[in-house]
mmCIF file of C-alpha atoms and ligand atoms in Angstrom:
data_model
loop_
_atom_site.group_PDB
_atom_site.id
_atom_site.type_symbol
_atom_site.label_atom_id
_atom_site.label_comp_id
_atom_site.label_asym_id
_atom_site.label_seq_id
_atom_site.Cartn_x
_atom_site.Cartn_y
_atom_site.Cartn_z
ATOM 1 C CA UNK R 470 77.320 92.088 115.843
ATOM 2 C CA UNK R 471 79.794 89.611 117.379
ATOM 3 C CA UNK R 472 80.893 87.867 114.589
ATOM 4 C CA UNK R 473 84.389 87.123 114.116
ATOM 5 C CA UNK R 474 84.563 86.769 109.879
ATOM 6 C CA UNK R 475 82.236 90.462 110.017
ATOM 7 C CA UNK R 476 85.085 92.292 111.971
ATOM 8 C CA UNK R 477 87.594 90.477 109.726
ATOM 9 C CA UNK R 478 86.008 92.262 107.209
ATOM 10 C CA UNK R 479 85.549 95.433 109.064
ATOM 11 C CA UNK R 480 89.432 95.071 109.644
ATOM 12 C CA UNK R 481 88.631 95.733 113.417
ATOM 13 C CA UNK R 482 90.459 92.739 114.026
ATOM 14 C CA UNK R 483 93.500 91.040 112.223
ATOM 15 C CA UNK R 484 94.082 88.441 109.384
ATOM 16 C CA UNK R 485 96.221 87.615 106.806
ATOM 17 C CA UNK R 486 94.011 88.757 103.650
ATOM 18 C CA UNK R 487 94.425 87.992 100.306
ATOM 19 C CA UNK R 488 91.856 89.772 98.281
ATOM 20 C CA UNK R 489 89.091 92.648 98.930
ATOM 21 C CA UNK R 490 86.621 94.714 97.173
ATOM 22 C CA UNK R 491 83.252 96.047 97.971
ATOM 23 C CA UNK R 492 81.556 92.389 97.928
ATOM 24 C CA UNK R 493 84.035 90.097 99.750
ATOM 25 C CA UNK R 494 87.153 89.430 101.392
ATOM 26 C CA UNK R 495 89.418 86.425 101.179
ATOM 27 C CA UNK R 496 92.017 85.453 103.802
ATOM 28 C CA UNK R 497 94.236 82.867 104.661
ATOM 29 C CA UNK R 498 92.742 79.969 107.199
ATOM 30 C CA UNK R 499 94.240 80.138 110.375
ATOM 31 C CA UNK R 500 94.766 76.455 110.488
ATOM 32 C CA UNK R 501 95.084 75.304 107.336
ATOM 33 C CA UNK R 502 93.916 72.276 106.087
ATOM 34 C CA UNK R 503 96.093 71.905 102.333
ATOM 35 C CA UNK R 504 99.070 73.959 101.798
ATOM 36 C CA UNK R 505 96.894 76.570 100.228
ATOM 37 C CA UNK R 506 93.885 77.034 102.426
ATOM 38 C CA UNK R 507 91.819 80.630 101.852
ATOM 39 C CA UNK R 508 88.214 81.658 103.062
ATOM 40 C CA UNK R 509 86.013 83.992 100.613
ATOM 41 C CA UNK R 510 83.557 85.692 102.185
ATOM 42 C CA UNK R 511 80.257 88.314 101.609
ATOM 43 C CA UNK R 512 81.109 91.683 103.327
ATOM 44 C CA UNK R 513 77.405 91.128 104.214
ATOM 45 C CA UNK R 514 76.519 88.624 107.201
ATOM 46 C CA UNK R 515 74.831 86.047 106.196
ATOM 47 C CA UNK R 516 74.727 82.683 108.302
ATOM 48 C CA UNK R 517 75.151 79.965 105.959
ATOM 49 C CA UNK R 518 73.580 78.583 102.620
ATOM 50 C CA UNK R 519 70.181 78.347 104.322
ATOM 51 C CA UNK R 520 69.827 82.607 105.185
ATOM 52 C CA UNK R 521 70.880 83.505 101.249
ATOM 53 C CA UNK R 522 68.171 85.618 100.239
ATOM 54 C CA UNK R 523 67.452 86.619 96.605
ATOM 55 C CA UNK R 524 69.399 90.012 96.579
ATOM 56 C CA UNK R 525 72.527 88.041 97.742
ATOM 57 C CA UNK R 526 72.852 85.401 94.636
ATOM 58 C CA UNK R 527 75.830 88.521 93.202
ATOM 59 C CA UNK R 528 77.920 88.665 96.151
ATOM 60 C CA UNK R 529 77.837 84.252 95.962
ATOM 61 C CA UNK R 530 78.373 84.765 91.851
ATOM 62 C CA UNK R 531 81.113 87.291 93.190
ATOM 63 C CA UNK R 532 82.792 84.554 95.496
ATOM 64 C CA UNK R 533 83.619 82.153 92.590
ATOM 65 C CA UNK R 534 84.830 85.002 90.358
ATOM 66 C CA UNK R 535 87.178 86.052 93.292
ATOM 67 C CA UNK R 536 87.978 81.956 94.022
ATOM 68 C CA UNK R 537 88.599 81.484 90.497
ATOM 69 C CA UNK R 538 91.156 84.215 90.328
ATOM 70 C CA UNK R 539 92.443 83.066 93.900
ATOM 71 C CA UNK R 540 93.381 79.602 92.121
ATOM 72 C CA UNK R 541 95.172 81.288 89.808
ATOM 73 C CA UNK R 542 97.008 83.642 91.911
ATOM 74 C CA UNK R 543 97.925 80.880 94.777
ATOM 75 C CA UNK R 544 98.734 78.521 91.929
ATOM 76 C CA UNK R 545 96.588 76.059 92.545
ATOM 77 C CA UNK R 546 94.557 76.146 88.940
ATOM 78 C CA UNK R 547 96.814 73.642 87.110
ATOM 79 C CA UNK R 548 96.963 71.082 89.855
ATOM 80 C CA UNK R 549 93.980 71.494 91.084
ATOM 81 C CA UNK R 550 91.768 72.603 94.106
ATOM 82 C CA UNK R 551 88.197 72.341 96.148
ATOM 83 C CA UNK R 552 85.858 75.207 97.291
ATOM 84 C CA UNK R 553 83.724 73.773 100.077
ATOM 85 C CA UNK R 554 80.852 75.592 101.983
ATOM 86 C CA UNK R 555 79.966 73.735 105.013
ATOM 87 C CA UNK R 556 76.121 74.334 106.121
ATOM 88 C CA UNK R 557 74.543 73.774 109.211
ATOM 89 C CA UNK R 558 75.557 71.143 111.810
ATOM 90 C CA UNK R 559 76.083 67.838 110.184
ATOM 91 C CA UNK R 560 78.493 69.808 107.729
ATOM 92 C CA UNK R 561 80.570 70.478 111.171
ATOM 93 C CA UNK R 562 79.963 74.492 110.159
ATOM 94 C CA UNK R 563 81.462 76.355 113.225
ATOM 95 C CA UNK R 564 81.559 80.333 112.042
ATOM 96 C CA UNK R 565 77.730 80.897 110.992
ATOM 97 C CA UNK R 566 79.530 83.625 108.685
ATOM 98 C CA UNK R 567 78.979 81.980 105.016
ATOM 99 C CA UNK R 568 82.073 81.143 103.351
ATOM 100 C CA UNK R 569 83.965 79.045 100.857
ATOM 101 C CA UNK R 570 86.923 77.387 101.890
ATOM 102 C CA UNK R 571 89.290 77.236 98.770
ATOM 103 C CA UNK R 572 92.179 74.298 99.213
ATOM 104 C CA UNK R 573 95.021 73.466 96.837
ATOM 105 C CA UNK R 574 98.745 72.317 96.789
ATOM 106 C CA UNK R 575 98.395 68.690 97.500
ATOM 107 C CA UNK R 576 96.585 65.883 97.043
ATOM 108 C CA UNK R 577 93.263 66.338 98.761
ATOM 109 C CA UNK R 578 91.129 63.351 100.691
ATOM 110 C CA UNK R 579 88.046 61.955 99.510
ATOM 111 C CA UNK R 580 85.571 65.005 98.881
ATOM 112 C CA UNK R 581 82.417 63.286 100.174
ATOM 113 C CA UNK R 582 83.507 61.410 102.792
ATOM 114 C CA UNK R 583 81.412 60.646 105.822
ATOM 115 C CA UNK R 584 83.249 60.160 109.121
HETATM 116 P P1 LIG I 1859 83.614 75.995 108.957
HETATM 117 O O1 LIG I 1859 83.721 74.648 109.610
HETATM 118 O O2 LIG I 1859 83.305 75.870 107.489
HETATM 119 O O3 LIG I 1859 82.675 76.916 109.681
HETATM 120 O O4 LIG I 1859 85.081 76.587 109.006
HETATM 121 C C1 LIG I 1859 85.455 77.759 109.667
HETATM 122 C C2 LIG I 1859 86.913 77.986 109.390
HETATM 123 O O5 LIG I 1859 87.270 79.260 109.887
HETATM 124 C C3 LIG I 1859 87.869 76.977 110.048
HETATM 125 O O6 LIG I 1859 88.649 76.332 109.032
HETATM 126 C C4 LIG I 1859 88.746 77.844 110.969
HETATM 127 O O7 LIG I 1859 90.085 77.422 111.011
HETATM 128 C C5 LIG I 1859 88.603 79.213 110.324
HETATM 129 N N1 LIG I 1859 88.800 80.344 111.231
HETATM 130 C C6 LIG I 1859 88.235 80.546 112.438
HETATM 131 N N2 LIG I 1859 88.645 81.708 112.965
HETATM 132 C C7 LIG I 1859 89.490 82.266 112.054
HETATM 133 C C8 LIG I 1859 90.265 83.481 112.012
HETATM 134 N N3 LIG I 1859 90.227 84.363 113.011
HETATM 135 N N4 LIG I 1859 91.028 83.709 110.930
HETATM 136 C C9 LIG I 1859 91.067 82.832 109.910
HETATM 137 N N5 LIG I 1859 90.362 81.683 109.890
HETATM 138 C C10 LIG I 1859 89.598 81.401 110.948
HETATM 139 ZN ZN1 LIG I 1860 79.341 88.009 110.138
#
């Protein structure tokens, strides 16, 4: 399949990650929006928030165990931080690989905001 975040996964081809285990991967966002700026992602492909099917709801439980820990580790927990999913075209989603961004270290713009 040619999707960029499965061969991430697969390793086939490089980023910077932060975290793996049989579920998902996190890495660092290769143009980062806050000074801390990671994607967490399903091992499995799924498109977006729309394609989660009912066996999938542990690897999404899985993503905010791993973000939560992420926080921590990045040390973002105290001050503070966002985990976004964007889905579908008015979200501006451009990897139809579902993911959480997870952004920290500064003061972050308005969350809801609508260009
Ligand atoms: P979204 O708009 O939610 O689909 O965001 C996709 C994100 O993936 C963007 O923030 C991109 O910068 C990021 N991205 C795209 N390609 C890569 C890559 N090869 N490694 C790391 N991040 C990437
Ligand atoms: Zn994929």
């Amino acid at each position: 399949m040619d999707c960029i975040f499965c061969k991430i996964a697969q390793g086939s081809i490089p980023s910077n990650k932060i975290f793996e285990n049989d579920k998902v991967v996190a890495f660092y966002d290769i143009q980062p929006a806050a000074p801390v700026h990671a994607l967490i992602i399903p091992r499995k492909h799924i498109e977006s928030m729309n394609d989660v099917q009912e066996e999938d709801w542990e690897d999404i439980a899985e993503i905010h165990r791993v973000a939560q820990k992420l926080a921590k580790d990045l040390g973002v927990a105290e001050t503070g931080y966002r985990l976004v999913n964007n889905c579908g075209k008015d979200s501006g989603q451009v990897v139809f690989h579902f993911h959480f961004h997870l952004l920290g270290g500064s003061k972050l713009g308005p969350a809801n905001s609508q260009e």
